[in-house]
């Protein structure tokens, strides 16, 4: 028995714990989705969660097919290989490469700390 299973025995059933932040966050995201939505994944990355050994957590993170379109934006060109996006745009400069009023839901997972922008940016963000 490893430490995770020792301190969080529920991990023996499904592979995740009651305090798994990814499961909690994407449960919330999924509850907000509507099939007509366009979702913007800021800092989408290459889709490393494809390698997640926990099926529930992996499936919660995959939004493609649950909404009309998932658009990923990132500063790293390798993110264009993310298999869970319908569309990818490279962030260059200060503006986000999406059309104004075209997004229903924006998600930022594990990128807020590296963006180095104030939360007010989300309310005032410029798009091109």
PDB file of C-alpha atoms in Angstrom:
ATOM      1  CA  UNK A   1       0.000   0.000   0.000  1.00  0.00           C
ATOM      2  CA  UNK A   2       1.498   3.361  -0.991  1.00  0.00           C
ATOM      3  CA  UNK A   3       1.165   6.587   1.030  1.00  0.00           C
ATOM      4  CA  UNK A   4      -1.692   7.873  -1.119  1.00  0.00           C
ATOM      5  CA  UNK A   5      -3.720   4.739  -0.433  1.00  0.00           C
ATOM      6  CA  UNK A   6      -2.662   4.707   3.216  1.00  0.00           C
ATOM      7  CA  UNK A   7      -3.771   8.273   3.925  1.00  0.00           C
ATOM      8  CA  UNK A   8      -6.582   8.342   1.350  1.00  0.00           C
ATOM      9  CA  UNK A   9      -7.981   4.801   1.243  1.00  0.00           C
ATOM     10  CA  UNK A  10     -10.718   5.911  -1.155  1.00  0.00           C
ATOM     11  CA  UNK A  11      -7.982   6.030  -3.820  1.00  0.00           C
ATOM     12  CA  UNK A  12      -8.217   2.233  -3.920  1.00  0.00           C
ATOM     13  CA  UNK A  13     -11.604   2.694  -5.601  1.00  0.00           C
ATOM     14  CA  UNK A  14     -11.142   4.608  -8.846  1.00  0.00           C
ATOM     15  CA  UNK A  15      -7.603   5.887  -8.334  1.00  0.00           C
ATOM     16  CA  UNK A  16      -8.444   9.387  -7.088  1.00  0.00           C
ATOM     17  CA  UNK A  17      -8.917  10.942  -3.673  1.00  0.00           C
ATOM     18  CA  UNK A  18     -11.635  13.076  -2.139  1.00  0.00           C
ATOM     19  CA  UNK A  19      -9.214  16.013  -2.251  1.00  0.00           C
ATOM     20  CA  UNK A  20      -8.200  15.604  -5.916  1.00  0.00           C
ATOM     21  CA  UNK A  21      -8.282  19.193  -7.171  1.00  0.00           C
ATOM     22  CA  UNK A  22      -8.431  18.174 -10.827  1.00  0.00           C
ATOM     23  CA  UNK A  23     -11.525  16.048 -10.267  1.00  0.00           C
ATOM     24  CA  UNK A  24     -13.193  18.826  -8.257  1.00  0.00           C
ATOM     25  CA  UNK A  25     -12.337  21.541 -10.804  1.00  0.00           C
ATOM     26  CA  UNK A  26     -13.390  19.591 -13.896  1.00  0.00           C
ATOM     27  CA  UNK A  27     -16.536  18.304 -12.206  1.00  0.00           C
ATOM     28  CA  UNK A  28     -17.464  21.970 -11.795  1.00  0.00           C
ATOM     29  CA  UNK A  29     -16.468  22.783 -15.382  1.00  0.00           C
ATOM     30  CA  UNK A  30     -18.532  19.887 -16.731  1.00  0.00           C
ATOM     31  CA  UNK A  31     -21.550  21.004 -14.711  1.00  0.00           C
ATOM     32  CA  UNK A  32     -21.379  24.397 -16.446  1.00  0.00           C
ATOM     33  CA  UNK A  33     -21.144  23.047 -19.993  1.00  0.00           C
ATOM     34  CA  UNK A  34     -23.841  23.275 -22.598  1.00  0.00           C
ATOM     35  CA  UNK A  35     -23.524  21.475 -25.957  1.00  0.00           C
ATOM     36  CA  UNK A  36     -23.811  24.845 -27.747  1.00  0.00           C
ATOM     37  CA  UNK A  37     -20.796  26.342 -25.923  1.00  0.00           C
ATOM     38  CA  UNK A  38     -17.453  27.396 -27.305  1.00  0.00           C
ATOM     39  CA  UNK A  39     -14.808  26.816 -24.622  1.00  0.00           C
ATOM     40  CA  UNK A  40     -11.462  28.596 -24.508  1.00  0.00           C
ATOM     41  CA  UNK A  41      -8.677  26.638 -22.817  1.00  0.00           C
ATOM     42  CA  UNK A  42      -5.994  29.165 -21.890  1.00  0.00           C
ATOM     43  CA  UNK A  43      -2.598  27.500 -21.599  1.00  0.00           C
ATOM     44  CA  UNK A  44      -4.009  24.331 -23.125  1.00  0.00           C
ATOM     45  CA  UNK A  45      -0.669  22.544 -23.341  1.00  0.00           C
ATOM     46  CA  UNK A  46      -0.032  19.449 -25.401  1.00  0.00           C
ATOM     47  CA  UNK A  47      -2.771  17.359 -23.775  1.00  0.00           C
ATOM     48  CA  UNK A  48      -0.559  15.441 -21.352  1.00  0.00           C
ATOM     49  CA  UNK A  49      -3.679  14.316 -19.502  1.00  0.00           C
ATOM     50  CA  UNK A  50      -4.097  11.794 -22.300  1.00  0.00           C
ATOM     51  CA  UNK A  51      -1.578   9.787 -20.264  1.00  0.00           C
ATOM     52  CA  UNK A  52      -3.573  10.033 -17.006  1.00  0.00           C
ATOM     53  CA  UNK A  53      -3.973   6.510 -15.584  1.00  0.00           C
ATOM     54  CA  UNK A  54      -7.249   7.459 -13.855  1.00  0.00           C
ATOM     55  CA  UNK A  55     -10.078   7.128 -16.422  1.00  0.00           C
ATOM     56  CA  UNK A  56     -12.572   9.315 -14.537  1.00  0.00           C
ATOM     57  CA  UNK A  57     -10.125  12.214 -14.190  1.00  0.00           C
ATOM     58  CA  UNK A  58      -8.992  11.883 -17.807  1.00  0.00           C
ATOM     59  CA  UNK A  59     -12.563  11.839 -19.137  1.00  0.00           C
ATOM     60  CA  UNK A  60     -13.568  14.832 -17.011  1.00  0.00           C
ATOM     61  CA  UNK A  61     -10.713  16.834 -18.552  1.00  0.00           C
ATOM     62  CA  UNK A  62     -11.662  16.016 -22.142  1.00  0.00           C
ATOM     63  CA  UNK A  63     -14.191  18.650 -23.204  1.00  0.00           C
ATOM     64  CA  UNK A  64     -14.003  17.995 -26.951  1.00  0.00           C
ATOM     65  CA  UNK A  65     -17.265  16.409 -28.054  1.00  0.00           C
ATOM     66  CA  UNK A  66     -19.152  17.779 -25.044  1.00  0.00           C
ATOM     67  CA  UNK A  67     -19.386  21.268 -26.576  1.00  0.00           C
ATOM     68  CA  UNK A  68     -19.553  22.654 -30.096  1.00  0.00           C
ATOM     69  CA  UNK A  69     -15.905  23.722 -30.056  1.00  0.00           C
ATOM     70  CA  UNK A  70     -12.854  23.736 -27.796  1.00  0.00           C
ATOM     71  CA  UNK A  71     -10.300  26.380 -28.693  1.00  0.00           C
ATOM     72  CA  UNK A  72      -6.866  26.159 -27.122  1.00  0.00           C
ATOM     73  CA  UNK A  73      -4.425  29.020 -26.837  1.00  0.00           C
ATOM     74  CA  UNK A  74      -0.881  28.769 -25.568  1.00  0.00           C
ATOM     75  CA  UNK A  75       2.522  30.441 -25.849  1.00  0.00           C
ATOM     76  CA  UNK A  76       4.094  27.088 -26.744  1.00  0.00           C
ATOM     77  CA  UNK A  77       3.768  25.845 -30.330  1.00  0.00           C
ATOM     78  CA  UNK A  78       3.807  22.214 -29.174  1.00  0.00           C
ATOM     79  CA  UNK A  79       0.286  22.761 -27.820  1.00  0.00           C
ATOM     80  CA  UNK A  80      -0.988  22.546 -31.395  1.00  0.00           C
ATOM     81  CA  UNK A  81      -0.530  18.776 -31.011  1.00  0.00           C
ATOM     82  CA  UNK A  82      -3.177  18.614 -28.265  1.00  0.00           C
ATOM     83  CA  UNK A  83      -5.658  15.983 -29.531  1.00  0.00           C
ATOM     84  CA  UNK A  84      -8.498  17.363 -27.397  1.00  0.00           C
ATOM     85  CA  UNK A  85      -8.803  20.695 -29.217  1.00  0.00           C
ATOM     86  CA  UNK A  86     -10.918  21.573 -32.209  1.00  0.00           C
ATOM     87  CA  UNK A  87      -8.816  24.650 -32.905  1.00  0.00           C
ATOM     88  CA  UNK A  88      -5.462  26.028 -31.713  1.00  0.00           C
ATOM     89  CA  UNK A  89      -4.033  29.550 -31.727  1.00  0.00           C
ATOM     90  CA  UNK A  90      -0.564  30.620 -30.645  1.00  0.00           C
ATOM     91  CA  UNK A  91      -0.441  33.500 -28.167  1.00  0.00           C
ATOM     92  CA  UNK A  92       1.919  36.192 -29.420  1.00  0.00           C
ATOM     93  CA  UNK A  93       2.108  39.477 -27.579  1.00  0.00           C
ATOM     94  CA  UNK A  94      -0.470  40.813 -25.147  1.00  0.00           C
ATOM     95  CA  UNK A  95      -3.711  39.926 -26.881  1.00  0.00           C
ATOM     96  CA  UNK A  96      -5.455  36.584 -27.026  1.00  0.00           C
ATOM     97  CA  UNK A  97      -6.076  35.355 -30.589  1.00  0.00           C
ATOM     98  CA  UNK A  98      -9.845  34.840 -30.350  1.00  0.00           C
ATOM     99  CA  UNK A  99     -12.772  36.857 -31.652  1.00  0.00           C
ATOM    100  CA  UNK A 100     -14.623  39.188 -29.301  1.00  0.00           C
ATOM    101  CA  UNK A 101     -17.803  37.743 -27.809  1.00  0.00           C
ATOM    102  CA  UNK A 102     -17.125  34.298 -29.274  1.00  0.00           C
ATOM    103  CA  UNK A 103     -16.440  32.363 -26.058  1.00  0.00           C
ATOM    104  CA  UNK A 104     -18.955  30.985 -23.565  1.00  0.00           C
ATOM    105  CA  UNK A 105     -16.540  29.565 -21.010  1.00  0.00           C
ATOM    106  CA  UNK A 106     -12.845  30.175 -20.308  1.00  0.00           C
ATOM    107  CA  UNK A 107     -10.807  27.650 -18.353  1.00  0.00           C
ATOM    108  CA  UNK A 108      -7.329  28.098 -16.912  1.00  0.00           C
ATOM    109  CA  UNK A 109      -5.899  24.915 -15.405  1.00  0.00           C
ATOM    110  CA  UNK A 110      -2.414  25.130 -13.891  1.00  0.00           C
ATOM    111  CA  UNK A 111      -1.527  28.291 -15.804  1.00  0.00           C
ATOM    112  CA  UNK A 112      -2.700  31.164 -13.614  1.00  0.00           C
ATOM    113  CA  UNK A 113       0.565  31.352 -11.677  1.00  0.00           C
ATOM    114  CA  UNK A 114       2.686  31.591 -14.822  1.00  0.00           C
ATOM    115  CA  UNK A 115       0.507  34.083 -16.690  1.00  0.00           C
ATOM    116  CA  UNK A 116       1.624  36.894 -14.398  1.00  0.00           C
ATOM    117  CA  UNK A 117      -1.458  38.975 -15.103  1.00  0.00           C
ATOM    118  CA  UNK A 118      -3.976  40.402 -12.643  1.00  0.00           C
ATOM    119  CA  UNK A 119      -7.454  38.906 -12.463  1.00  0.00           C
ATOM    120  CA  UNK A 120      -8.840  42.173 -13.834  1.00  0.00           C
ATOM    121  CA  UNK A 121      -7.180  41.191 -17.125  1.00  0.00           C
ATOM    122  CA  UNK A 122      -9.870  38.585 -17.656  1.00  0.00           C
ATOM    123  CA  UNK A 123     -12.526  41.276 -17.486  1.00  0.00           C
ATOM    124  CA  UNK A 124     -10.603  43.683 -19.714  1.00  0.00           C
ATOM    125  CA  UNK A 125      -8.698  41.273 -21.918  1.00  0.00           C
ATOM    126  CA  UNK A 126      -8.089  42.337 -25.454  1.00  0.00           C
ATOM    127  CA  UNK A 127      -8.722  39.925 -28.240  1.00  0.00           C
ATOM    128  CA  UNK A 128      -7.708  40.099 -31.873  1.00  0.00           C
TER     129      UNK A 128
END
